[in-house]
Coordinates of C-alpha atoms and ligand atoms in Angstrom, one line a residue:
M1 CA -24.9 21.7 -66.8
S2 CA -28.1 20.7 -69.0
S3 CA -30.6 18.4 -67.6
Q4 CA -29.9 16.8 -71.2
S5 CA -27.2 14.4 -72.0
N6 CA -24.9 14.6 -75.3
S7 CA -27.0 12.2 -77.2
Q8 CA -30.5 13.6 -76.2
L9 CA -29.7 16.8 -77.6
M10 CA -28.3 15.5 -80.4
A11 CA -31.2 13.5 -81.1
Q12 CA -33.2 17.0 -80.8
A13 CA -30.7 18.7 -83.1
R14 CA -30.6 16.4 -86.0
E15 CA -34.6 16.9 -86.2
V16 CA -34.1 20.8 -86.8
I17 CA -30.5 21.2 -88.1
P18 CA -29.2 19.1 -90.7
G19 CA -26.7 16.7 -89.6
G20 CA -27.6 18.4 -85.8
V21 CA -24.8 20.9 -86.6
N22 CA -23.9 24.3 -87.9
S23 CA -20.8 23.3 -89.6
P24 CA -20.1 19.7 -90.9
V25 CA -17.4 18.5 -89.0
R26 CA -18.6 19.3 -85.7
A27 CA -21.1 16.2 -85.8
F28 CA -18.2 14.0 -84.8
G29 CA -18.9 11.7 -88.1
P30 CA -15.6 10.7 -89.2
V31 CA -15.1 9.8 -85.7
G32 CA -17.8 7.5 -85.5
I33 CA -19.5 8.9 -82.3
E34 CA -21.7 11.5 -81.2
P35 CA -20.4 15.1 -80.7
R36 CA -19.9 16.5 -77.0
F37 CA -22.6 20.0 -76.7
I38 CA -20.1 22.3 -74.4
D39 CA -21.6 23.6 -71.7
R40 CA -18.7 26.5 -70.7
A41 CA -14.9 27.1 -70.8
A42 CA -11.8 28.7 -69.3
G43 CA -8.5 29.0 -70.4
S44 CA -7.6 25.7 -71.9
H45 CA -9.8 23.7 -70.6
I46 CA -13.9 22.8 -71.7
W47 CA -17.0 21.3 -69.9
D48 CA -19.9 19.4 -71.7
V49 CA -23.2 19.2 -70.8
E50 CA -23.0 16.2 -68.8
G51 CA -19.8 17.9 -66.7
K52 CA -16.9 16.2 -68.3
E53 CA -14.1 18.0 -68.0
Y54 CA -11.4 18.4 -71.3
I55 CA -8.1 20.0 -72.0
D56 CA -9.2 21.5 -75.5
Y57 CA -6.9 21.5 -78.5
V58 CA -9.5 22.7 -80.9
G59 CA -9.8 26.4 -79.8
S60 CA -13.1 27.1 -81.7
W61 CA -10.9 26.0 -84.6
G62 CA -8.3 28.8 -84.3
P63 CA -9.4 31.8 -82.7
L64 CA -8.7 31.2 -79.0
I65 CA -4.9 32.1 -79.0
H66 CA -5.1 33.1 -75.2
G67 CA -7.6 30.6 -74.3
H68 CA -11.4 30.4 -73.8
A69 CA -13.3 33.1 -71.5
Y70 CA -10.1 35.7 -71.7
P71 CA -10.7 38.1 -68.8
P72 CA -9.7 41.3 -70.9
V73 CA -11.8 39.6 -74.2
V74 CA -14.9 39.1 -72.0
E75 CA -14.3 42.4 -70.5
A76 CA -14.3 44.1 -73.8
V77 CA -17.0 42.3 -74.7
R78 CA -18.7 43.5 -72.4
Q79 CA -18.1 47.0 -72.6
A80 CA -18.8 47.5 -75.8
A81 CA -22.3 45.6 -75.8
G82 CA -23.0 47.8 -73.1
R83 CA -22.6 51.0 -75.7
G84 CA -24.8 49.5 -78.6
T85 CA -24.4 46.1 -80.6
S86 CA -24.3 47.4 -83.7
F87 CA -24.6 50.9 -85.4
G88 CA -24.1 50.7 -89.3
A89 CA -21.9 53.6 -89.2
P90 CA -18.2 53.7 -88.5
T91 CA -16.3 53.5 -85.0
A92 CA -13.1 54.6 -83.7
A93 CA -12.3 50.9 -82.7
E94 CA -12.5 49.9 -86.5
V95 CA -9.9 52.2 -87.5
E96 CA -7.7 51.1 -84.5
L97 CA -8.0 47.3 -85.6
A98 CA -7.0 48.2 -89.0
Q99 CA -4.4 50.4 -87.9
L100 CA -2.7 47.4 -86.0
V101 CA -3.2 45.0 -88.7
C102 CA -1.2 47.4 -90.9
E103 CA 1.5 48.0 -88.5
R104 CA 2.1 44.3 -87.6
V105 CA 2.0 42.9 -91.2
A106 CA 4.6 44.8 -93.4
S107 CA 2.2 43.7 -96.7
V108 CA -1.0 45.4 -95.8
Q109 CA -1.5 49.1 -96.2
M110 CA -5.0 48.9 -96.1
V111 CA -8.0 46.1 -94.5
R112 CA -11.6 45.8 -95.0
L113 CA -13.3 43.9 -92.2
V114 CA -15.8 41.2 -93.0
N115 CA -17.7 38.7 -90.9
S116 CA -16.1 35.7 -91.8
G117 CA -13.1 34.2 -93.4
T118 CA -15.2 33.1 -96.1
E119 CA -15.9 36.5 -96.7
A120 CA -12.4 37.4 -96.6
T121 CA -11.2 35.4 -99.8
M122 CA -14.1 35.7 -101.7
T123 CA -13.6 39.3 -101.7
A124 CA -9.7 38.9 -102.1
V125 CA -10.4 36.8 -105.1
R126 CA -12.9 39.6 -106.5
L127 CA -10.5 42.3 -106.0
A128 CA -7.6 40.1 -107.8
R129 CA -9.7 39.8 -111.0
A130 CA -11.0 43.1 -110.9
F131 CA -7.8 44.5 -110.5
T132 CA -6.1 42.3 -113.5
G133 CA -8.8 41.8 -115.7
R134 CA -8.4 38.1 -115.8
S135 CA -10.7 35.5 -114.3
R136 CA -8.7 32.1 -113.8
I137 CA -7.4 31.3 -110.3
I138 CA -4.7 28.6 -108.8
K139 CA -5.4 26.9 -105.5
F140 CA -4.3 23.8 -104.0
T141 CA -4.9 20.3 -103.6
G142 CA -6.2 20.5 -99.6
G143 CA -6.3 24.1 -99.2
Y144 CA -9.4 25.3 -97.7
H145 CA -10.3 29.3 -98.3
G146 CA -13.8 29.0 -97.1
H147 CA -16.9 28.2 -98.7
A148 CA -17.9 30.3 -101.6
D149 CA -18.5 28.4 -104.7
T150 CA -15.0 29.3 -106.7
F151 CA -13.3 27.6 -103.6
L152 CA -15.0 24.3 -103.5
V153 CA -12.6 22.4 -105.8
K154 CA -10.2 20.2 -104.2
A155 CA -10.6 21.7 -100.9
G156 CA -9.3 20.6 -97.2
S157 CA -11.0 20.9 -93.7
G158 CA -14.5 19.1 -93.4
A159 CA -15.1 18.8 -97.5
A160 CA -11.9 16.8 -97.3
T161 CA -13.2 15.0 -94.5
L162 CA -16.2 13.8 -95.5
G163 CA -15.3 13.5 -98.9
T164 CA -16.8 15.9 -100.9
P165 CA -13.9 18.4 -101.6
T166 CA -15.6 19.2 -104.7
S167 CA -19.3 20.2 -104.0
P168 CA -22.4 19.8 -105.9
G169 CA -24.9 22.7 -106.1
I170 CA -22.1 24.8 -107.8
P171 CA -22.1 25.8 -111.7
R172 CA -19.5 24.4 -113.7
E173 CA -18.6 27.4 -115.3
V174 CA -18.1 28.9 -111.5
V175 CA -15.6 26.2 -111.1
A176 CA -14.1 26.5 -114.6
D177 CA -12.1 29.1 -113.6
T178 CA -10.6 27.2 -110.3
L179 CA -6.9 25.5 -111.6
T180 CA -5.7 23.4 -109.0
A181 CA -2.1 22.3 -108.2
E182 CA -0.6 20.0 -105.5
F183 CA 1.0 22.1 -102.3
N184 CA 4.6 22.4 -102.7
N185 CA 4.8 21.3 -106.4
L186 CA 6.1 24.7 -107.7
E187 CA 6.8 22.8 -111.1
A188 CA 3.0 22.2 -111.6
V189 CA 2.3 25.8 -110.8
G190 CA 4.6 27.0 -113.4
R191 CA 3.1 24.7 -115.9
L192 CA -0.5 26.2 -115.4
F193 CA 1.3 29.8 -115.9
K194 CA 2.6 28.6 -118.9
I195 CA -0.4 27.3 -120.6
H196 CA -2.9 29.8 -118.9
S197 CA -0.7 33.0 -117.9
A198 CA -2.9 35.7 -119.9
Q199 CA -6.0 34.4 -117.7
I200 CA -4.8 33.8 -114.3
A201 CA -6.0 36.5 -111.8
A202 CA -4.2 35.1 -108.7
V203 CA -2.7 32.4 -107.0
I204 CA -4.4 32.0 -103.7
V205 CA -2.6 29.8 -100.7
E206 CA -2.4 28.7 -97.1
P207 CA 1.2 29.5 -96.3
V208 CA 1.2 26.6 -94.1
C209 CA -1.3 24.5 -95.2
G210 CA -3.8 23.8 -92.0
N211 CA -6.8 22.7 -93.3
A212 CA -5.1 19.5 -94.2
G213 CA -3.6 18.6 -91.2
V214 CA -0.5 20.5 -90.4
I215 CA 1.9 20.9 -94.1
P216 CA 4.5 23.4 -93.9
P217 CA 5.9 24.9 -97.0
A218 CA 9.5 23.2 -98.5
D219 CA 12.2 25.0 -98.8
G220 CA 11.4 27.8 -101.9
F221 CA 7.7 26.6 -102.4
L222 CA 6.7 30.3 -101.0
Q223 CA 9.2 32.2 -102.6
G224 CA 8.4 30.6 -105.9
L225 CA 5.0 31.4 -105.5
R226 CA 5.9 35.0 -105.3
D227 CA 8.2 34.7 -108.5
L228 CA 5.7 33.2 -110.6
T229 CA 2.7 35.5 -109.9
A230 CA 4.7 38.7 -110.4
Q231 CA 6.6 37.4 -113.4
H232 CA 3.4 36.8 -115.0
A233 CA 1.4 40.0 -113.3
A234 CA -0.8 37.9 -111.2
V235 CA -2.0 38.8 -107.6
L236 CA -0.3 37.0 -104.7
I237 CA -3.1 35.6 -102.1
F238 CA -1.9 34.6 -98.6
D239 CA -4.9 32.8 -97.0
E240 CA -3.9 33.5 -93.3
V241 CA -7.2 33.3 -91.9
M242 CA -5.6 30.5 -89.5
T243 CA -1.9 31.5 -89.6
G244 CA -2.3 35.1 -89.1
F245 CA -1.2 36.5 -85.7
R246 CA -0.7 32.7 -84.7
L247 CA 2.6 32.0 -86.1
G248 CA 4.1 35.7 -85.2
P249 CA 3.0 38.9 -85.0
S250 CA 2.9 39.0 -88.9
G251 CA 1.9 35.5 -89.6
A252 CA 3.4 33.1 -91.9
Q253 CA 4.3 35.8 -94.0
G254 CA 6.4 37.2 -91.6
L255 CA 8.0 33.6 -90.4
F256 CA 8.6 33.0 -94.4
G257 CA 9.9 36.8 -95.1
I258 CA 7.5 36.6 -97.9
N259 CA 5.5 40.0 -98.9
P260 CA 2.0 38.8 -100.8
D261 CA 0.0 41.6 -102.5
L262 CA -3.0 40.2 -100.7
T263 CA -3.5 38.8 -97.3
T264 CA -7.1 37.4 -96.0
F265 CA -7.5 37.2 -92.0
G266 CA -10.2 35.7 -89.5
K267 CA -10.5 33.6 -86.6
I268 CA -7.8 35.4 -84.3
I269 CA -8.6 38.7 -85.4
G270 CA -12.1 38.6 -83.9
G271 CA -10.9 36.7 -80.7
G272 CA -13.6 34.2 -81.0
L273 CA -16.7 36.3 -82.5
P274 CA -17.4 36.3 -86.4
I275 CA -15.2 38.7 -88.3
G276 CA -12.9 38.4 -91.7
A277 CA -10.6 41.3 -93.0
V278 CA -8.8 41.1 -96.6
G279 CA -6.1 43.4 -96.7
G280 CA -2.7 44.3 -99.0
A281 CA -0.8 46.8 -101.0
A282 CA -3.4 50.2 -101.3
E283 CA -3.4 50.0 -105.1
I284 CA -5.3 47.1 -105.0
M285 CA -7.3 47.9 -102.1
K286 CA -8.5 50.9 -103.0
Q287 CA -10.5 49.0 -106.2
L288 CA -12.7 48.9 -103.5
A289 CA -16.0 50.6 -103.3
P290 CA -16.8 53.3 -102.7
V291 CA -13.2 54.7 -103.4
G292 CA -13.2 51.9 -106.6
P293 CA -15.4 49.9 -108.8
V294 CA -15.5 46.5 -106.7
Y295 CA -18.8 46.0 -105.1
Q296 CA -18.4 44.9 -101.3
A297 CA -20.5 45.3 -98.3
G298 CA -21.6 44.2 -95.1
T299 CA -24.6 45.0 -92.5
L300 CA -22.8 44.2 -89.7
S301 CA -19.1 44.4 -91.2
G302 CA -16.7 46.2 -88.4
N303 CA -19.4 45.0 -85.8
P304 CA -18.4 46.8 -82.7
I305 CA -18.1 43.5 -80.2
A306 CA -16.3 41.5 -82.6
V307 CA -14.0 44.6 -82.9
A308 CA -13.7 45.1 -79.3
A309 CA -12.5 41.1 -78.9
G310 CA -10.2 41.4 -81.7
L311 CA -8.8 44.5 -80.3
A312 CA -8.3 42.6 -77.0
T313 CA -6.6 39.8 -78.1
L314 CA -4.4 41.7 -80.8
R315 CA -3.1 43.7 -78.3
A316 CA -2.3 40.9 -75.5
L317 CA -0.1 39.1 -78.6
N318 CA 3.6 40.5 -77.6
E319 CA 6.8 38.3 -77.9
E320 CA 5.9 36.5 -74.3
V321 CA 2.9 35.1 -75.8
Y322 CA 4.7 33.7 -78.6
T323 CA 7.7 32.4 -76.9
K324 CA 5.3 30.7 -74.5
L325 CA 3.6 29.1 -77.3
E326 CA 6.5 28.0 -78.9
S327 CA 8.0 26.0 -75.7
L328 CA 4.4 24.5 -74.8
A329 CA 4.1 23.4 -78.5
S330 CA 7.8 22.4 -78.5
R331 CA 7.3 20.3 -75.1
L332 CA 4.1 18.7 -76.7
E333 CA 6.0 17.6 -80.0
N334 CA 8.9 15.8 -77.8
G335 CA 6.4 14.4 -75.8
F336 CA 4.6 12.8 -78.7
K337 CA 7.8 11.9 -80.7
N338 CA 9.1 10.0 -77.5
N339 CA 6.0 8.2 -77.1
L340 CA 6.3 7.0 -81.0
A341 CA 10.2 6.1 -80.5
K342 CA 9.3 3.9 -77.7
L343 CA 6.3 2.4 -79.0
S344 CA 8.3 1.8 -82.5
L345 CA 5.2 3.3 -84.3
P346 CA 6.4 5.4 -87.7
F347 CA 3.1 8.0 -87.6
Q348 CA 4.3 11.7 -88.2
F349 CA 3.9 14.5 -85.9
Q350 CA 4.3 17.7 -87.9
R351 CA 4.1 21.1 -86.4
V352 CA 4.5 24.9 -87.2
G353 CA 4.4 26.9 -84.1
S354 CA 1.1 26.4 -82.2
M355 CA -0.3 24.2 -85.2
A356 CA 0.3 20.3 -84.9
C357 CA -1.2 17.2 -86.1
L358 CA -0.6 13.7 -85.8
F359 CA -0.6 11.6 -89.0
F360 CA -1.2 8.1 -89.2
T361 CA 1.1 7.2 -92.4
E362 CA 4.6 6.4 -92.3
Q363 CA 5.8 9.3 -94.6
P364 CA 6.6 12.6 -93.7
V365 CA 3.4 14.3 -95.2
G366 CA 4.4 17.2 -98.1
N367 CA 1.1 17.5 -99.8
Y368 CA -2.7 16.6 -99.9
A369 CA -2.2 13.3 -101.5
Q370 CA 0.4 12.0 -99.1
A371 CA -2.0 13.5 -96.3
S372 CA -4.5 11.2 -97.5
S373 CA -2.7 8.0 -97.3
S374 CA -3.3 8.4 -93.4
D375 CA -5.1 5.5 -91.9
T376 CA -8.4 7.4 -90.7
E377 CA -9.9 4.0 -89.3
R378 CA -6.6 4.2 -86.8
F379 CA -7.0 7.9 -86.3
A380 CA -10.9 7.7 -85.3
V381 CA -9.6 5.0 -82.5
Y382 CA -6.8 7.5 -81.1
F383 CA -9.2 10.4 -81.1
R384 CA -11.4 8.2 -78.9
A385 CA -8.9 6.9 -76.8
M386 CA -7.9 10.4 -76.4
L387 CA -11.6 11.8 -75.8
E388 CA -12.2 9.5 -73.2
Q389 CA -9.0 10.3 -71.1
G390 CA -10.1 14.3 -71.1
I391 CA -8.5 15.4 -74.3
Y392 CA -10.3 16.9 -76.9
L393 CA -8.6 17.4 -80.5
P394 CA -9.9 18.1 -83.6
P395 CA -12.2 15.2 -84.8
S396 CA -11.1 14.9 -88.1
Q397 CA -7.5 13.7 -89.4
F398 CA -7.5 16.8 -91.8
E399 CA -7.5 19.1 -89.2
A400 CA -4.6 21.1 -87.0
F401 CA -4.9 21.2 -83.3
F402 CA -4.0 24.5 -81.7
I403 CA -2.4 25.1 -78.6
S404 CA -3.2 28.3 -76.7
A405 CA -1.3 30.6 -74.3
A406 CA -3.7 29.3 -71.6
H407 CA -2.5 26.0 -72.1
T408 CA -0.1 24.8 -68.6
L409 CA 3.0 22.6 -68.4
E410 CA 0.6 20.2 -66.7
D411 CA -2.1 19.9 -69.8
I412 CA 0.8 19.4 -71.8
D413 CA 2.1 16.5 -69.6
R414 CA -1.2 15.3 -69.3
T415 CA -1.9 15.2 -73.1
V416 CA 1.3 13.2 -73.6
D417 CA 0.5 10.9 -70.6
A418 CA -2.9 10.4 -72.8
N419 CA -0.8 10.0 -76.1
F420 CA 1.2 7.0 -75.0
A421 CA -1.9 5.2 -73.9
A422 CA -4.4 6.1 -76.9
L423 CA -1.0 5.1 -79.3
Q424 CA -2.1 1.6 -77.5
A425 CA -5.9 1.5 -78.1
D426 CA -7.3 -1.0 -80.3
G427 CA -10.8 -0.1 -80.5
Ligands
PLP501 C1 -11.4 28.7 -91.2 C2 -10.7 29.5 -92.6 C3 -11.4 30.0 -93.7 C4 -13.0 30.2 -93.6 O1 -13.1 31.4 -92.8 P1 -14.6 31.3 -91.9 O2 -14.4 32.2 -90.6 O3 -14.9 29.8 -91.5 O4 -15.5 31.4 -92.9 C5 -10.5 30.1 -94.5 N1 -9.6 29.7 -95.0 C6 -8.6 29.3 -93.6 C7 -7.2 29.2 -94.2 C8 -9.1 28.9 -92.6 O5 -8.9 28.4 -91.9

């Protein structure tokens, strides 16, 4: 525990860090209170600097599929650190991690490790542009692909939450090549291809949209994107930074049976340490330097500690873990849906695997426009009531909450009870 309270720390943080945080949504602005400064965590629980304990559904925004301070990860990190924190030279562990990704994800023949999801998507688009000799890309409204210039057009996650989906500070020429369509609207994508066919390098999509709440792909949507990109010789990029290794051993692409040309990873493959990866067909991946002409590099890429944490995480991800995640998540879903029914509330609980979201809106959410019809004031009241009862959810209507394999039945049942009370809170 710290000798200082959450609000004392926040006051100091605001003096030296913009908004007091190193990533925007952490500031809790959308829910009208001050953030909790986290002191420590174990399994599914976190403790703030004031000693208050919470059941955590943020999980560092996705990476912690086995929960916090998972002993095999902690041990792997300890051992790796003892052998040296970074060499700027290749290591055996990087090869093993690359092999593991290639084995599990059928569409991936080669991978390049980078330091974040943002770097992975940047690299994927650069590769697609080089490979096709075209410059335009199509992304979806509310889709979040990290904070590179190209993607900050109608973006999700914090950008949507804070009302700046299209950021200033980005040259007009850079975003002129970014075309957007509504998620799940295949016709709109077809129209863009009709007009710009010869200029479209890639379509980039979160196969399950997880940065505008949780929005599953409609039947045929992903297959339609596969068909359109193939037909127009454009590259299909699945951004699986969130869904990769979460929705199953081969991510969303395995779940829905679609093979993209390129896939981006992050979050889980680093087990809670900074990492990202881009992988895909060898023909495209071989465009990367030093075999090909597309430049990409990183002082700390393939960092031994991050790779060790990623390996420990992936090695432990077996069928049993996915079965457990599904049973915990469906128990939570049933509980939340029962509560909504008992209270005659029309809100939408949406879930794919261990990603879930409670939208405070009356219609099922299939795209960003529908997500943004949610009552964010009501969400804020709900969020605060949950936090008060020791349940730590993402502080935004437009973020997914994550169930980890460290959650227990007791955690889930306590969360369902808290949900019942919080749905009745009025401020
Ligand atoms: C988190 C996320 C990113 C960005 O990853 P960072 O490591 O935060 O740069 C990109 N795409 C998706 C789908 C994400 O969820």
